[in-house]
Tab-separated table of C-alpha atoms in Angstrom:
chain	number	residue	atom	x	y	z
A	2	LEU	CA	6.963	13.912	2.121
A	3	LEU	CA	9.616	14.709	4.705
A	4	GLY	CA	9.121	16.137	8.141
A	5	SER	CA	9.978	15.654	11.754
A	6	SER	CA	7.878	13.561	14.107
A	7	GLY	CA	4.624	15.324	14.886
A	8	ALA	CA	4.728	17.588	11.815
A	9	GLY	CA	1.481	16.125	10.451
A	10	LYS	CA	2.785	13.804	7.713
A	11	SER	CA	0.694	10.809	8.750
A	12	THR	CA	-2.334	13.014	9.311
A	13	LEU	CA	-2.015	14.294	5.751
A	14	GLY	CA	-1.781	10.688	4.551
A	15	LYS	CA	-4.949	9.800	6.472
A	16	LEU	CA	-6.737	12.799	4.960
A	17	ILE	CA	-5.758	11.685	1.452
A	18	LEU	CA	-6.898	8.134	2.203
A	19	GLY	CA	-10.233	9.378	3.493
A	20	LEU	CA	-9.564	8.051	6.981
A	21	GLU	CA	-9.904	11.508	8.543
A	22	ARG	CA	-11.915	14.537	7.407
A	23	PRO	CA	-10.174	17.863	6.927
A	24	GLN	CA	-11.307	20.728	9.151
A	25	ASN	CA	-10.888	23.103	6.217
A	26	GLY	CA	-10.174	22.869	2.514
A	27	GLN	CA	-10.472	20.000	0.095
A	28	ILE	CA	-8.655	16.834	-0.862
A	29	LEU	CA	-8.783	16.528	-4.651
A	30	PHE	CA	-7.913	13.373	-6.567
A	31	GLN	CA	-8.160	13.458	-10.339
A	32	GLY	CA	-10.259	16.603	-10.072
A	33	HIS	CA	-12.764	15.226	-7.546
A	34	ASP	CA	-13.129	16.214	-3.902
A	35	ILE	CA	-12.866	12.861	-2.162
A	36	TYR	CA	-15.315	13.934	0.547
A	37	THR	CA	-18.087	15.485	-1.550
A	38	ALA	CA	-17.966	13.322	-4.688
A	39	ASP	CA	-20.947	11.112	-5.518
A	40	LYS	CA	-20.953	7.488	-4.323
A	41	HIS	CA	-19.757	6.031	-7.654
A	42	THR	CA	-16.830	8.494	-7.855
A	43	ARG	CA	-15.866	7.863	-4.211
A	44	GLN	CA	-15.812	4.121	-4.876
A	45	LYS	CA	-13.512	4.643	-7.897
A	46	ILE	CA	-11.250	6.903	-5.828
A	47	ARG	CA	-11.053	4.287	-3.039
A	48	ARG	CA	-9.976	1.732	-5.635
A	49	ASP	CA	-7.343	4.052	-7.135
A	50	ILE	CA	-5.753	5.066	-3.812
A	51	GLN	CA	-4.231	2.345	-1.645
A	52	ALA	CA	-1.958	2.385	1.402
A	53	VAL	CA	0.970	0.583	2.998
A	54	PHE	CA	1.511	1.519	6.633
A	55	GLN	CA	4.549	1.386	8.909
A	56	ASP	CA	3.569	-1.512	11.124
A	57	SER	CA	3.117	-4.486	8.820
A	58	TYR	CA	1.726	-6.656	11.621
A	59	SER	CA	-1.041	-4.310	12.783
A	60	SER	CA	-1.986	-3.680	9.127
A	61	VAL	CA	-3.329	-7.214	8.756
A	62	ASN	CA	-5.747	-9.511	10.530
A	63	PRO	CA	-3.538	-12.029	12.389
A	64	ARG	CA	-6.179	-14.738	12.011
A	65	ILE	CA	-6.213	-14.880	8.224
A	66	THR	CA	-3.682	-16.262	5.773
A	67	ALA	CA	-1.571	-14.327	3.302
A	68	GLU	CA	-3.941	-15.517	0.592
A	69	ARG	CA	-6.957	-13.983	2.368
A	70	ILE	CA	-5.052	-10.750	3.121
A	71	ILE	CA	-4.272	-10.197	-0.554
A	72	ALA	CA	-7.746	-11.368	-1.612
A	73	GLU	CA	-9.595	-8.649	0.346
A	74	PRO	CA	-9.364	-5.847	-2.245
A	75	LEU	CA	-9.831	-8.298	-5.109
A	76	GLU	CA	-13.114	-9.473	-3.581
A	77	ASN	CA	-14.233	-5.873	-3.090
A	78	TYR	CA	-13.378	-4.573	-6.556
A	79	GLU	CA	-12.936	-7.446	-9.016
A	80	LYS	CA	-15.278	-10.119	-10.273
A	81	LEU	CA	-12.916	-13.085	-10.512
A	82	THR	CA	-13.607	-16.778	-10.410
A	83	ALA	CA	-11.960	-18.677	-7.554
A	84	ALA	CA	-9.318	-20.010	-9.964
A	85	GLU	CA	-8.617	-16.546	-11.416
A	86	GLN	CA	-8.343	-15.048	-7.944
A	87	LYS	CA	-5.911	-17.717	-6.753
A	88	ARG	CA	-3.790	-17.328	-9.915
A	89	THR	CA	-3.753	-13.546	-9.414
A	90	ILE	CA	-2.714	-13.890	-5.769
A	91	VAL	CA	0.087	-16.334	-6.636
A	92	GLU	CA	1.321	-13.913	-9.333
A	93	LEU	CA	1.244	-11.051	-6.818
A	94	LEU	CA	3.163	-13.066	-4.222
A	95	GLU	CA	5.788	-13.965	-6.801
A	96	ARG	CA	5.926	-10.344	-7.986
A	97	VAL	CA	6.894	-9.223	-4.481
A	98	GLY	CA	9.481	-11.983	-4.016
A	99	LEU	CA	7.438	-14.600	-2.169
A	100	SER	CA	6.009	-17.896	-3.453
A	101	GLU	CA	2.876	-19.979	-3.761
A	102	GLY	CA	4.052	-21.891	-0.701
A	103	ASP	CA	3.362	-18.738	1.348
A	104	LEU	CA	-0.372	-18.686	0.528
A	105	LYS	CA	-1.527	-20.570	3.620
A	106	LYS	CA	0.857	-18.967	6.104
A	107	TYR	CA	-0.362	-16.617	8.813
A	108	PRO	CA	1.168	-13.202	9.587
A	109	HIS	CA	3.176	-14.475	12.587
A	110	GLN	CA	4.945	-16.928	10.258
A	111	PHE	CA	6.549	-14.095	8.263
A	112	SER	CA	9.372	-11.697	9.045
A	113	GLY	CA	8.527	-7.992	9.093
A	114	GLY	CA	10.003	-7.537	5.618
A	115	GLN	CA	8.068	-10.484	4.190
A	116	LEU	CA	4.821	-9.278	5.726
A	117	GLN	CA	5.425	-5.794	4.335
A	118	ARG	CA	5.762	-7.444	0.904
A	119	ILE	CA	2.342	-9.023	1.453
A	120	ASN	CA	0.949	-5.590	2.322
A	121	ILE	CA	2.465	-4.240	-0.892
A	122	ALA	CA	0.964	-7.138	-2.880
A	123	ARG	CA	-2.423	-6.317	-1.362
A	124	ALA	CA	-2.020	-2.646	-2.244
A	125	ILE	CA	-1.137	-3.322	-5.903
A	126	SER	CA	-3.667	-6.145	-6.362
A	127	ILE	CA	-6.332	-3.902	-7.880
A	128	LYS	CA	-3.890	-1.814	-9.911
A	129	PRO	CA	-4.285	1.526	-8.130
A	130	LYS	CA	-2.936	4.761	-9.499
A	131	PHE	CA	-1.623	6.099	-6.185
A	132	ILE	CA	-0.228	4.474	-3.032
A	133	VAL	CA	0.346	6.247	0.275
A	134	LEU	CA	3.423	4.688	1.894
A	135	ASP	CA	3.358	5.926	5.491
A	136	GLU	CA	6.746	5.177	7.100
A	137	SER	CA	6.469	1.830	5.314
A	138	VAL	CA	10.154	0.903	5.677
A	139	SER	CA	11.135	2.573	8.939
A	140	SER	CA	10.494	-0.502	11.083
A	141	LEU	CA	12.636	-2.743	8.845
A	142	ASP	CA	16.338	-3.505	9.072
A	143	MET	CA	18.654	-2.035	6.420
A	144	VAL	CA	18.720	-5.199	4.273
A	145	ASN	CA	14.914	-5.381	4.131
A	146	GLN	CA	14.665	-1.636	3.552
A	147	LYS	CA	16.927	-1.998	0.526
A	148	ARG	CA	14.809	-4.871	-0.830
A	149	ILE	CA	11.572	-2.950	-0.328
A	150	PHE	CA	13.018	0.152	-2.037
A	151	GLU	CA	14.084	-1.962	-5.008
A	152	LEU	CA	10.633	-3.555	-5.164
A	153	LEU	CA	8.823	-0.210	-4.900
A	154	ASN	CA	10.959	1.302	-7.647
A	155	GLU	CA	10.289	-1.709	-9.918
A	156	LEU	CA	6.548	-1.540	-9.262
A	157	LYS	CA	6.503	2.212	-9.858
A	158	GLU	CA	8.007	1.681	-13.300
A	159	ASP	CA	6.076	-1.478	-14.221
A	160	PHE	CA	2.635	-0.284	-13.107
A	161	GLY	CA	3.021	3.467	-13.665
A	162	LEU	CA	2.341	4.105	-9.986
A	163	SER	CA	2.622	7.316	-8.057
A	164	TYR	CA	3.568	7.236	-4.389
A	165	LEU	CA	3.271	9.585	-1.486
A	166	PHE	CA	6.247	8.292	0.493
A	167	ILE	CA	5.962	9.637	4.027
A	168	THR	CA	9.150	9.573	6.076
A	169	HIS	CA	11.327	11.514	8.468
A	170	HIS	CA	14.515	9.974	7.016
A	171	ILE	CA	15.995	12.086	4.239
A	172	LYS	CA	18.118	9.209	2.861
A	173	ALA	CA	14.997	7.064	2.504
A	174	ALA	CA	13.229	9.889	0.696
A	175	TYR	CA	16.046	10.235	-1.814
A	176	ARG	CA	16.024	6.485	-2.550
A	177	ILE	CA	12.433	6.453	-3.783
A	178	SER	CA	11.363	9.986	-4.628
A	179	ASP	CA	11.287	11.993	-7.827
A	180	SER	CA	10.491	15.166	-5.908
A	181	LEU	CA	10.433	16.087	-2.235
A	182	GLY	CA	8.123	18.105	-0.052
A	183	VAL	CA	8.799	19.137	3.522
A	184	LEU	CA	6.064	19.536	6.113
A	185	GLU	CA	6.865	21.682	9.141
């Protein structure tokens, strides 16, 4: 989703994520209005829609480790033993190009690109169907942007994911998108 600053791209993302209520209309996901669906359906929708935001540092609690950051959705939606959860988290870290040695590190011990990888690992941990990526690479340098684009494209293929990639950079949109929409 392309558009200039202030066009409403992030607001649309927040509406889709259920973080803001629309003044009019509906937000449908898999045929269900995310605001009027029953509790069970809303819980399934929340599991199937995840997000990665622009500022990787403000997207995490600075007082918890990478392991705890990635564990949050697993604890909310999966019933894993402690050993299964740790194995899953290590696999996720490795999947996004980090290692088991990063488990006990805190957010300030990572670069912006590494922390964004942790946010991506958290988002894919419960195998969602849809991820809202709100300016998720715009705060990164060109090298890290390239790495994140490669990772996102791999994950899209491997997990059958759909993304809403929100940006105001047309080149970024072309790197990740199958189709483009413009919000004015």
